[in-house]
Coordinates of C-alpha atoms in Angstrom, one line a residue:
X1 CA 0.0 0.0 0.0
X2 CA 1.5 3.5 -0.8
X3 CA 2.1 6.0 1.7
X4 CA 1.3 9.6 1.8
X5 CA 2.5 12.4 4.3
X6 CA 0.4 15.1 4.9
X7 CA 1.5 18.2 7.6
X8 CA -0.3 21.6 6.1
X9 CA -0.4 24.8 8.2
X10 CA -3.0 25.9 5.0
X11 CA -5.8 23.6 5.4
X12 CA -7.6 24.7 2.5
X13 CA -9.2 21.6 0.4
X14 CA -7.2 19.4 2.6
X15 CA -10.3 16.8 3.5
X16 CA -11.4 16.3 -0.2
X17 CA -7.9 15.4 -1.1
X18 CA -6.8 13.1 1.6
X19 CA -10.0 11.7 0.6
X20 CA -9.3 11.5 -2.7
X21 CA -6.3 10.0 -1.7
X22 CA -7.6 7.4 0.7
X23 CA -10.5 6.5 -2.0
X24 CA -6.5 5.5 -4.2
X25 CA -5.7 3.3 -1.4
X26 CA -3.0 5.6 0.4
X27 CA -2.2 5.3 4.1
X28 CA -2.2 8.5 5.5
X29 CA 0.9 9.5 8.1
X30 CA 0.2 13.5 9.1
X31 CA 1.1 15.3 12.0
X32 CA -0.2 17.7 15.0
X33 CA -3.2 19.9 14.0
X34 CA -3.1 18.0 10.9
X35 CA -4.1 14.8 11.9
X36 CA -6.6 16.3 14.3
X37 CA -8.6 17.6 11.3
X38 CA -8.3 14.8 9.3
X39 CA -9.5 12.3 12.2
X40 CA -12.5 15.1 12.6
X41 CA -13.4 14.7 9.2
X42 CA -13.3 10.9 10.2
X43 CA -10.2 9.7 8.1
X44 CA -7.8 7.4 9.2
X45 CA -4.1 8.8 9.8
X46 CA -1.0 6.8 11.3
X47 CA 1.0 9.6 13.4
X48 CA 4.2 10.6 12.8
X49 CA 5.8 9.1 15.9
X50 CA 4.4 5.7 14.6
X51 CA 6.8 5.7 11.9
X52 CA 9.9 7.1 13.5
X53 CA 9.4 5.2 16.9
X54 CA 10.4 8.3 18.3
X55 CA 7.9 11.0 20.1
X56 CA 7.6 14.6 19.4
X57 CA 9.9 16.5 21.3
X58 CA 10.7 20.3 22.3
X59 CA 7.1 21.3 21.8
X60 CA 7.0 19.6 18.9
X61 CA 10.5 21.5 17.1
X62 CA 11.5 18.1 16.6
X63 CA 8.7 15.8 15.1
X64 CA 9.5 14.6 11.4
X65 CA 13.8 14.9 11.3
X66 CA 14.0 11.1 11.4
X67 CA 15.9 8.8 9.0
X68 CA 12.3 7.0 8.8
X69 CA 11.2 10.0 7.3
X70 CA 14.3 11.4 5.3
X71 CA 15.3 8.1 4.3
X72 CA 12.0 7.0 3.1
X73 CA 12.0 10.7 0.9
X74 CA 15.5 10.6 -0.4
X75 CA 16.4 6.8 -1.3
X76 CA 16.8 6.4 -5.1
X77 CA 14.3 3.4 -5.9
X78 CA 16.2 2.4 -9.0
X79 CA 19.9 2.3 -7.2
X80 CA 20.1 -1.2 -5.9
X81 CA 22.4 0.1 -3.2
X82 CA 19.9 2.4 -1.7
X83 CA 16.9 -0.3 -1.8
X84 CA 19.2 -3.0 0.1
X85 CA 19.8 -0.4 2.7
X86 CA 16.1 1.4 3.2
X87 CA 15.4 -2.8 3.5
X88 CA 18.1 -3.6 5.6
X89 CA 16.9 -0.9 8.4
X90 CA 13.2 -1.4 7.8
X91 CA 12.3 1.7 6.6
X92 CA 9.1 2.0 4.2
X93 CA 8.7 4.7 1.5
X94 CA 6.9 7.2 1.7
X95 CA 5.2 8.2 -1.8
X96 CA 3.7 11.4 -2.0
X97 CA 4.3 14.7 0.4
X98 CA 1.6 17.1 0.9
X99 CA 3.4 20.0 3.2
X100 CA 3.0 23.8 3.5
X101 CA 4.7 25.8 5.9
X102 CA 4.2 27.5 9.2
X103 CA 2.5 30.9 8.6
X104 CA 5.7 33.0 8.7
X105 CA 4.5 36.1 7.1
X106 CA 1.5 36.1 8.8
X107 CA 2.5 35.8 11.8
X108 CA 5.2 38.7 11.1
X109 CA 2.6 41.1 10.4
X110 CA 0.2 40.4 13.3
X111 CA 0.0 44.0 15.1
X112 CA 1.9 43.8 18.6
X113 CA 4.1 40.1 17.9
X114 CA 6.6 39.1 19.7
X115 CA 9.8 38.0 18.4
X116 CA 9.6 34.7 20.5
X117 CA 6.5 33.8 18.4
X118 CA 8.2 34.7 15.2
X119 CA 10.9 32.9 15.6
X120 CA 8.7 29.5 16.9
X121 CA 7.2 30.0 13.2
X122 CA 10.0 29.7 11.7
X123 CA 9.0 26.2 10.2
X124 CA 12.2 23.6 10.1
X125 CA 10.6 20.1 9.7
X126 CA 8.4 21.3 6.8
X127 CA 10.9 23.0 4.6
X128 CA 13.1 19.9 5.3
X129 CA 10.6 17.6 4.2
X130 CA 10.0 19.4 0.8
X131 CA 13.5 19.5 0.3
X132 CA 14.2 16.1 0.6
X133 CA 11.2 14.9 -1.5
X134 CA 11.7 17.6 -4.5
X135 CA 15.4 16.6 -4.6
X136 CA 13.7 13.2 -5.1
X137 CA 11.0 14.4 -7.8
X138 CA 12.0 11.7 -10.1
X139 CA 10.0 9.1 -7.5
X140 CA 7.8 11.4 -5.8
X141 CA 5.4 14.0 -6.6
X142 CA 5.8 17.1 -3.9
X143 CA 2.9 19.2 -3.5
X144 CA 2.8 22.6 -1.5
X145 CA 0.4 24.6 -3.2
X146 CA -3.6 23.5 -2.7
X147 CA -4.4 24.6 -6.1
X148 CA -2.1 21.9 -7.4
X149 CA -4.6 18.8 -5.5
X150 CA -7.3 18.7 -8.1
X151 CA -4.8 17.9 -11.3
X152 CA -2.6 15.1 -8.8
X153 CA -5.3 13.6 -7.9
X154 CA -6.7 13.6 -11.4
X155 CA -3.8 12.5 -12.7
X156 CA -3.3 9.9 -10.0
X157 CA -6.9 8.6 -11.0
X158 CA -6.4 8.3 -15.0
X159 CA -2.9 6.6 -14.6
X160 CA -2.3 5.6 -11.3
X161 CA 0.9 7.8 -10.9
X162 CA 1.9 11.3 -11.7
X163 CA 3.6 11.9 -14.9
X164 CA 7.4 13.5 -14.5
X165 CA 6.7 16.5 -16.1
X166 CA 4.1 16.9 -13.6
X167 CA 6.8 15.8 -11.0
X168 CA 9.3 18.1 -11.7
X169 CA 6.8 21.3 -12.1
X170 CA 5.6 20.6 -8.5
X171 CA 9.6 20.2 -7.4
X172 CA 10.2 23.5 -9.1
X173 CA 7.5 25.5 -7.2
X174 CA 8.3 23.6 -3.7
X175 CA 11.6 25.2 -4.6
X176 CA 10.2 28.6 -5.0
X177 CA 7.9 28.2 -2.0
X178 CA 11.3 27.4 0.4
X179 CA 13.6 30.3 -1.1
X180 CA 10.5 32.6 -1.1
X181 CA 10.1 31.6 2.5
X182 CA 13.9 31.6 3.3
X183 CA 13.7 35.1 1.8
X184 CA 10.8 36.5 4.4
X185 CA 12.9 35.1 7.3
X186 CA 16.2 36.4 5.9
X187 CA 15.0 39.9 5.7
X188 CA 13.2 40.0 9.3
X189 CA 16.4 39.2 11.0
X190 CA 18.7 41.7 8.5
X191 CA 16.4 44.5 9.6
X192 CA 16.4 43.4 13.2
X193 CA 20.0 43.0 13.3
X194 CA 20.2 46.5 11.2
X195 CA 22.4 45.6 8.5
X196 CA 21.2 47.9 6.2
X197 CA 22.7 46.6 2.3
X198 CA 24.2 43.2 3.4
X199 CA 26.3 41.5 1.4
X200 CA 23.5 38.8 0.0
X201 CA 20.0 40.3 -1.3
X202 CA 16.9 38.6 -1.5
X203 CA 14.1 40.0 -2.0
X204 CA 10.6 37.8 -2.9
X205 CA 7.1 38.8 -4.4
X206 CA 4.4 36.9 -5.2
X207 CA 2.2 36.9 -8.6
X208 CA -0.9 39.3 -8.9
X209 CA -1.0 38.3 -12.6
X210 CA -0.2 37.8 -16.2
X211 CA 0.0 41.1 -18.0
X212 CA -0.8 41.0 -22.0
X213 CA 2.7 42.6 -22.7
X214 CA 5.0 44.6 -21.3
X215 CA 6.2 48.0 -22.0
X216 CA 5.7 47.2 -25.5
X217 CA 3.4 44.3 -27.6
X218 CA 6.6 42.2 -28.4
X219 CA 7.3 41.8 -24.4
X220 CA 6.1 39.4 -21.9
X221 CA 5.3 40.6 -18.8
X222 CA 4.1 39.9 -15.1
X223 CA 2.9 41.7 -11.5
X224 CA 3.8 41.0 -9.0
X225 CA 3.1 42.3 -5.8
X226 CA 5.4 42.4 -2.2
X227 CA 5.0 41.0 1.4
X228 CA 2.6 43.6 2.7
X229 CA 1.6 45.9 0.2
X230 CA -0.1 49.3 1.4
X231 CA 0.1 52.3 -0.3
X232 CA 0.3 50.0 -3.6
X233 CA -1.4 49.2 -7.1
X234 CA -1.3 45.8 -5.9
X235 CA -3.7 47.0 -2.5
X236 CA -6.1 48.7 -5.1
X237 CA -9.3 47.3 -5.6
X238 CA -10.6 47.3 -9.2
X239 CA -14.1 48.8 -9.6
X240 CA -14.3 49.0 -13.2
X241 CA -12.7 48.7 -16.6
X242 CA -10.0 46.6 -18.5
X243 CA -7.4 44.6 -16.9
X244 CA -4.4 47.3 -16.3
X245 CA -1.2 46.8 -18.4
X246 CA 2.2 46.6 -17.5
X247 CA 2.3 50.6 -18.5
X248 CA -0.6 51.6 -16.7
X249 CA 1.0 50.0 -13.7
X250 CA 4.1 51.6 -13.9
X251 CA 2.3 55.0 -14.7
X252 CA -0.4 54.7 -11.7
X253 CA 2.4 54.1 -9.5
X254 CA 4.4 57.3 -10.6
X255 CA 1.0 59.2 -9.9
X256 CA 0.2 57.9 -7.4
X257 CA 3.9 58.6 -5.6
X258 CA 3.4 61.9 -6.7
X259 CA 0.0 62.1 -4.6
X260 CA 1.6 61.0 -1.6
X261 CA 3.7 64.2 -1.0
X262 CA 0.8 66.3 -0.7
X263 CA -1.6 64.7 2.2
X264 CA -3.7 66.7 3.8
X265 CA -4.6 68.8 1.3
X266 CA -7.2 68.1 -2.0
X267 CA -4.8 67.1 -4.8
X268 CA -5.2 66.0 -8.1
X269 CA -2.5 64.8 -10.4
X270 CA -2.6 64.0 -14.4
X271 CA 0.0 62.1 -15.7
X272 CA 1.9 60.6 -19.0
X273 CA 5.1 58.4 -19.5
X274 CA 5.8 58.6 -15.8
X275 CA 6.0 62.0 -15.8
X276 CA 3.1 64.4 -14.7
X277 CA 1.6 66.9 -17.3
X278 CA -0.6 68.3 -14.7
X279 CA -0.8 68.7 -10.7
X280 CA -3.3 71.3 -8.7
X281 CA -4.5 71.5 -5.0
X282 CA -7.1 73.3 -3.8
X283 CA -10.0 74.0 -1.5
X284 CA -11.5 71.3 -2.8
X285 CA -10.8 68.0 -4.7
X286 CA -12.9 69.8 -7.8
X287 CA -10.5 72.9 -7.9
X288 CA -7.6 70.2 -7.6
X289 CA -8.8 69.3 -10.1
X290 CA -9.8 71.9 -12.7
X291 CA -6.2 73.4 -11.8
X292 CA -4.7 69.8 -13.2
X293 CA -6.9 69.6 -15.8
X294 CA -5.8 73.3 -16.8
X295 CA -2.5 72.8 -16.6
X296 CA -2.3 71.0 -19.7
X297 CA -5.3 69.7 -21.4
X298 CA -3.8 68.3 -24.3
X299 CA -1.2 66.2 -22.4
X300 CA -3.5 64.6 -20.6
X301 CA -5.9 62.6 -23.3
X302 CA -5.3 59.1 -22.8
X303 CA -3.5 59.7 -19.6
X304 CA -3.8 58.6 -15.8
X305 CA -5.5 60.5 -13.1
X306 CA -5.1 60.3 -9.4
X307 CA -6.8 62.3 -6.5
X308 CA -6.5 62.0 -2.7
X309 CA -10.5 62.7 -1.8
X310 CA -13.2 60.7 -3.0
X311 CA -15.2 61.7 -6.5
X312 CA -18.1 63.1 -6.5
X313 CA -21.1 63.4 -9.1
X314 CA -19.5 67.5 -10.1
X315 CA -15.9 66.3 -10.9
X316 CA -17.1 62.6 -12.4
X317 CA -19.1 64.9 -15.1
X318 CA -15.5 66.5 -15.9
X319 CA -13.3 63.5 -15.9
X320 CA -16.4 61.5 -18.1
X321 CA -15.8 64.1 -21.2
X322 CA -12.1 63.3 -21.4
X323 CA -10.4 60.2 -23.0
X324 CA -8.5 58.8 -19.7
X325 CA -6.6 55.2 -19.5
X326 CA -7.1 54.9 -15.2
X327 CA -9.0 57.4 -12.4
X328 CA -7.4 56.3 -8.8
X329 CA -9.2 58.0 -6.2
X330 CA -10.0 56.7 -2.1
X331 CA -13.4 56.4 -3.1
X332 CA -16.3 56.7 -6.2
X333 CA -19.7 58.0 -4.8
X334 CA -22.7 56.1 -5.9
X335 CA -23.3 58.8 -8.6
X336 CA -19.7 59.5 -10.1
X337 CA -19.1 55.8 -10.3
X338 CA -22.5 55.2 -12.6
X339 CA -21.4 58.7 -14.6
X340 CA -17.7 57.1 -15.1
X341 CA -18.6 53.3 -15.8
X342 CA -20.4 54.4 -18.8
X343 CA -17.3 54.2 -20.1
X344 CA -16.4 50.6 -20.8
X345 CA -12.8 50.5 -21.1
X346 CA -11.8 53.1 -18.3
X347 CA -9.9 51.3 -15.2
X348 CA -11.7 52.6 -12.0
X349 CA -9.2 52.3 -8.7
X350 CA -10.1 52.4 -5.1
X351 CA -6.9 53.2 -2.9
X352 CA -6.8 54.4 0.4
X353 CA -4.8 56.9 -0.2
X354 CA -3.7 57.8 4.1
X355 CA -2.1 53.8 4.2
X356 CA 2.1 54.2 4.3
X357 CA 4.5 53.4 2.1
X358 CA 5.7 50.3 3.0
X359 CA 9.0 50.0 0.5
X360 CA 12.0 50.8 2.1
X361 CA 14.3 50.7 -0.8
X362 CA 14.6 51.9 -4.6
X363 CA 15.2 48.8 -6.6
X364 CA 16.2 49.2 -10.2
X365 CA 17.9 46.5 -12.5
X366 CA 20.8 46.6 -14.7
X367 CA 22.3 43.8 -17.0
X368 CA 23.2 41.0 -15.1
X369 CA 22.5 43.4 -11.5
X370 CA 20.9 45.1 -9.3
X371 CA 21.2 48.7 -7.6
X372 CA 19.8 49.3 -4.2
X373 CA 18.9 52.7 -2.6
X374 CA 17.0 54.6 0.0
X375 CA 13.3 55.6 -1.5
X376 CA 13.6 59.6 -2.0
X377 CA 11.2 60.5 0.8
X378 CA 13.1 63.6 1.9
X379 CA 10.5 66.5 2.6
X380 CA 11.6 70.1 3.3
X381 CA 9.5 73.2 5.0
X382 CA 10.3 76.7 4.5
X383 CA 12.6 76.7 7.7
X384 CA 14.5 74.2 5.6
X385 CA 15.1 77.4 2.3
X386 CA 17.7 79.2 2.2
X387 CA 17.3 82.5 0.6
X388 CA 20.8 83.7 -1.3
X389 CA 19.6 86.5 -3.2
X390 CA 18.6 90.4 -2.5
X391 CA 15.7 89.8 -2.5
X392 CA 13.3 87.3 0.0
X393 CA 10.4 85.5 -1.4
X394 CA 7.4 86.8 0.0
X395 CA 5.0 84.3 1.7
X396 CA 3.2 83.4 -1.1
X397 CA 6.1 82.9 -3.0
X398 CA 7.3 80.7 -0.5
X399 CA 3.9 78.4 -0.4
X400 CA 4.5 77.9 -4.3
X401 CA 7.9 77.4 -4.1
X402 CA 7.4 74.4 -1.7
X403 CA 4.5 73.3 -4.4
X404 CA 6.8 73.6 -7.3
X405 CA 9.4 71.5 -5.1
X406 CA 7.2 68.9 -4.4
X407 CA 6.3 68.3 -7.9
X408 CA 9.8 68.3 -9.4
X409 CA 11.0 65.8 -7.7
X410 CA 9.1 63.6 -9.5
X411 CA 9.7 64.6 -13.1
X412 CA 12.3 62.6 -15.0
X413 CA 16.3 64.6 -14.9
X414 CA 17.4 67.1 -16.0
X415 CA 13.8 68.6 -14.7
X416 CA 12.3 71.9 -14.7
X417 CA 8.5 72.7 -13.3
X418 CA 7.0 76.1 -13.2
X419 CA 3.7 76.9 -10.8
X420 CA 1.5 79.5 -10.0
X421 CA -1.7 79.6 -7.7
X422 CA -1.1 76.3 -7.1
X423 CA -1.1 74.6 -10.2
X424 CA 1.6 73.6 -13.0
X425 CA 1.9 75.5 -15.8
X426 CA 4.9 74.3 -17.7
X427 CA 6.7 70.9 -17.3
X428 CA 10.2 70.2 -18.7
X429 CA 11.0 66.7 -18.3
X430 CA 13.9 64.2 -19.0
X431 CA 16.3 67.0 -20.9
X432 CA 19.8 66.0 -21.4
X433 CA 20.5 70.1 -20.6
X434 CA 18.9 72.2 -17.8
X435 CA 18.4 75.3 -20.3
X436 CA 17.0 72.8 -23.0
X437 CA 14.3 71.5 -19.7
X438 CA 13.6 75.3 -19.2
X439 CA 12.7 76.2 -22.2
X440 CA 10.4 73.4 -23.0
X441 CA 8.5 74.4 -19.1
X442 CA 8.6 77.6 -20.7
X443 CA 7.3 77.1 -23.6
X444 CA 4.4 75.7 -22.8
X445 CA 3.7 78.2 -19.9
X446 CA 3.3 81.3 -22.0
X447 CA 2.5 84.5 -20.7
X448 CA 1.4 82.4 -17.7
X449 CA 5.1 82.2 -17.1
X450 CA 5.0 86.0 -15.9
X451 CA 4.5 86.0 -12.1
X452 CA 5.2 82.3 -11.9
X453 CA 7.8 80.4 -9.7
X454 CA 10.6 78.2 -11.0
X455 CA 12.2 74.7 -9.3
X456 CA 15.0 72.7 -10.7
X457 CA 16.0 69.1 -9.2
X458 CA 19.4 70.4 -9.4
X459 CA 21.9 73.4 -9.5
X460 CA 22.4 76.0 -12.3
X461 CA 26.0 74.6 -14.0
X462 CA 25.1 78.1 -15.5
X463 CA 22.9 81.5 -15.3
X464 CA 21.5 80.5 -18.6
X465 CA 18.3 79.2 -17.2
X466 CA 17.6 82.3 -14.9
X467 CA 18.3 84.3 -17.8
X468 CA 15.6 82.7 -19.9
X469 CA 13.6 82.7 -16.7
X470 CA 14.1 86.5 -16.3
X471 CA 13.1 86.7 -20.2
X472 CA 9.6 84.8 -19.2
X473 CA 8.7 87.1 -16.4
X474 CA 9.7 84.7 -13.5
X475 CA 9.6 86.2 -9.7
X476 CA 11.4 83.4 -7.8
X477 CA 13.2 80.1 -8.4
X478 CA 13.9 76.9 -6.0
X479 CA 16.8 74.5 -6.4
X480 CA 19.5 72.5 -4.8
X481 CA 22.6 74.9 -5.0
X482 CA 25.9 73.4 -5.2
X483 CA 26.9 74.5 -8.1
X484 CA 31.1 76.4 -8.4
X485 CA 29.2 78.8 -10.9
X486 CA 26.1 79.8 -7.7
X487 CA 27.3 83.2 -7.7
X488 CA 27.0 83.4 -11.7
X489 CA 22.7 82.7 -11.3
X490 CA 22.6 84.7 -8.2
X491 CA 24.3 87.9 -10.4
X492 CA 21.5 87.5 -12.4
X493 CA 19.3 86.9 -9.8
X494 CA 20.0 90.2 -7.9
X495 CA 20.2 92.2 -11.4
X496 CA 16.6 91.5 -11.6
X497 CA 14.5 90.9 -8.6
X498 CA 13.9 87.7 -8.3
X499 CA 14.3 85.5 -5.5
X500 CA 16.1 82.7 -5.3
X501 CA 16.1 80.1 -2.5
X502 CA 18.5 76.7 -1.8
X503 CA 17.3 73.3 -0.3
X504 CA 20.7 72.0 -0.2
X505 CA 19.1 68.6 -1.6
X506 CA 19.4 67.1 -5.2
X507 CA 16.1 65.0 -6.2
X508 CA 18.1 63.6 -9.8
X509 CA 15.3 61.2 -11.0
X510 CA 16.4 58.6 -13.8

């Protein structure tokens, strides 16, 4: 008679496939809370201890790590050496493994845990036990995942035994389940023992879904989503619309990044290519967003849109006469969500927009690499300015200077963004000069550029941005400083009234 083991912390579907299993003439070994279950349910198990002669010990730490067990997993049935000694020491195989782990992550998140609990999940028998049976995929089939029962027990049904393609797919996801689980473990205690880039990286994720193609139609592409995410895509709940592509994603995260550095206040952002054509705030979320909207109407057809209070009936009429890819908002009232899902096609998000960014790090690949960095959540308040012309902003100046800051650090380098009653007016985005980004901002700003405020990511190498800014009618600029040519801009500066403060921090976004 074969033998299956069964010791799930997920008992999802369990009884109807030890069933199934017991209606193919296994013997059931399982352990613990397992076993309890299955008895419940009124199947017949052998325990653990039955087949190593050896009780559970150490609050059951040490249950399974037997050479009854191990040996039974690992012996090569068609090496004659290994089948004289499995017989010699009367040990019987065991032929299928059912095991999923201790709930690590869960029990990681759990508000107010203790690290004496975490560490008893840290589950030691299980990942051994999948280990030793995928190594040994050739005889066994190893199954960790319960959406994997139905199509083993089918195919145990139609042929009696699992094919080996079947085998070694199941040994190649036990494989992904262990390092995934590995992974969560490794990165508690690297945090906990504060080693900030250490000198191994693993990160995991698991898979929201298959995307139709990536950044463009000849690419395949995935999401996936992290341990815990919050203020996340993957934590948004879809209302409405077509499945998101791999560029939507990538765009409602920029916007939605974007939001983040102006809580408390009704924002709206508009947004293309990762870059924003359009950001207001206001009194309310409907001036947000008229001032977004306004900022550059043409820019934003087919675009993304993002706001930080719920939509109403008064802006859904708005946003409805516009061709827009995805609207993220907290919340849809009953009447702007039946105005806006007249549209078939449009992607309608709900994300609490107050939840924290969980990400710690900025991770980007390169051929062959990875580079690992802070997130750029560095905030500044007018105490942090530093004024180093003639000239001081006035207090208005100052609140739009702090705007126009807050936005530019999040346009692509070499970036220039120019406000005014608290809206954009002129973007200048991913420029491989400063003038050449100036211009452009300039450009599209117009006479609106006259009485506006400038900010730049980074310093001046030269005065030949303020002196096209002085052309447009500017009144006071924000950047970094830093530059060996400073007193060159601030000349020009002083010639001409405007004012010109320093935040003594670069925001270079590649």
């Amino acid at each position: 008679m074969k033998r299956a083991l069964v010791s799930v912390s997920d008992k999802t579907n369990l009884v109807e496939f030890v069933s199934g299993l017991v209606d193919l003439g296994y013997e059931i070994i399982s352990t613990g809370g397992t076993k309890k279950a299955l008895e419940a349910a009124g199947l017949k198990t052998i325990g653990i201890s039955e087949v190593t002669g050896f009780p559970e010990i150490m609050d059951g730490r040490v249950k399974t790590l037997h050479p009854n067990v191990h040996g039974a997993l690992l012996c090569v049935r068609d090496n004659p050496d290994h089948v004289r000694q499995i017989e010699e020491l009367g040990i019987r195989y065991i032929d299928l493994v059912c095991v999923n782990l201790y709930p690590f992550k869960e029990t990681v998140q759990k508000p107010g845990v203790s690290h004496e609990e975490i560490i008893e999940n840290i589950d030691i028998g299980g990942p051994s036990m999948l280990r030793s049976a995928s190594k040994n995929y050739k005889f066994i089939p190893v199954i960790c995942d319960p959406n994997d029962y139905e199509g083993v027990l089918k195919e145990l049904r139609e042929n009696g035994e699992t094919c080996p393609v079947t085998r070694e797919y199941l040994a190649a996801k036990v494989f992904r389940h262990t390092a995934s689980y590995d992974a969560m473990i490794a990165s508690y205690l690297t945090e906990r023992t504060g080693e900030k880039y250490p000198e191994k990286f693993t990160i995991t994720f698991d898979k929201v879904q298959d995307l139709r193609y990536g950044e463009n139609p000849h690419q395949s592409a995935a999401f996936y989503k992290g341990m815990n995410p919050q203020y996340s895509l993957a934590n948004a709940k879809q209302l409405h619309g077509k499945e998101l592509s791999y560029n939507n994603i990538q765009d409602g995260n920029a916007a939605i990044e974007i939001l983040k550095d102006f809580e408390g206040q009704p924002a709206a952002v508009g947004l293309k290519h990762m870059n924003p054509c359009g950001v207001g705030i206001g009194a309310t979320i409907e001036e947000a967003w008229d001032k977004a909207y306004e900022a550059d109407p043409v820019s934003i057809f087919g675009g993304i849109v993002a706001f930080n209070e719920p939509i109403h009936a008064a802006v859904a009429e708005k946003l409805s006469k516009i061709f827009l890819e995805i609207i993220i908002a907290p919340a849809f009232d009953e009447d702007a969500f039946e105005i806006l899902s007249k549209k078939k096609n449009i992607r309608l998000m709900q994300l609490d927009t107050t939840l924290d960014v969980n990400a710690r790090y900025k991770v980007t690949n390169v051929n062959d690499g990875l580079l690992v960095q802070d997130i750029d959540d560095h905030k500044i308040t007018a105490a942090d300015l530093r004024c180093v012309t003639n000239r001081k902003p006035t207090e208005e100046e100052i609140e739009q200077l702090l705007f126009a800051w807050k936005v530019v650090k999040h346009v692509k380098s070499n970036a220039i963004v120019l406000v005014k009653d608290n809206m954009t007016i002129g973007v200048g985005a991913g420029q491989m000069n400063r003038v050449g980004a100036a211009k452009i901002a300039l450009e599209q700003a117009g006479e609106k550029a006259k009485g506006s405020i400038m900010s730049s990511d980074a310093f001046f190498p030269m005065p030949d941005t303020v002196e096209e800014a002085v052309k447009a009618g500017v009144t006071a600029i924000i950047q970094p400083g830093g530059s060996i040519k400073d007193q060159l801009s601030i000349d020009v500066c002083n010639e001409h009234g405007i004012a010109m403060v320093y935040t003594g921090v670069r925001h270079f976004k590649h």
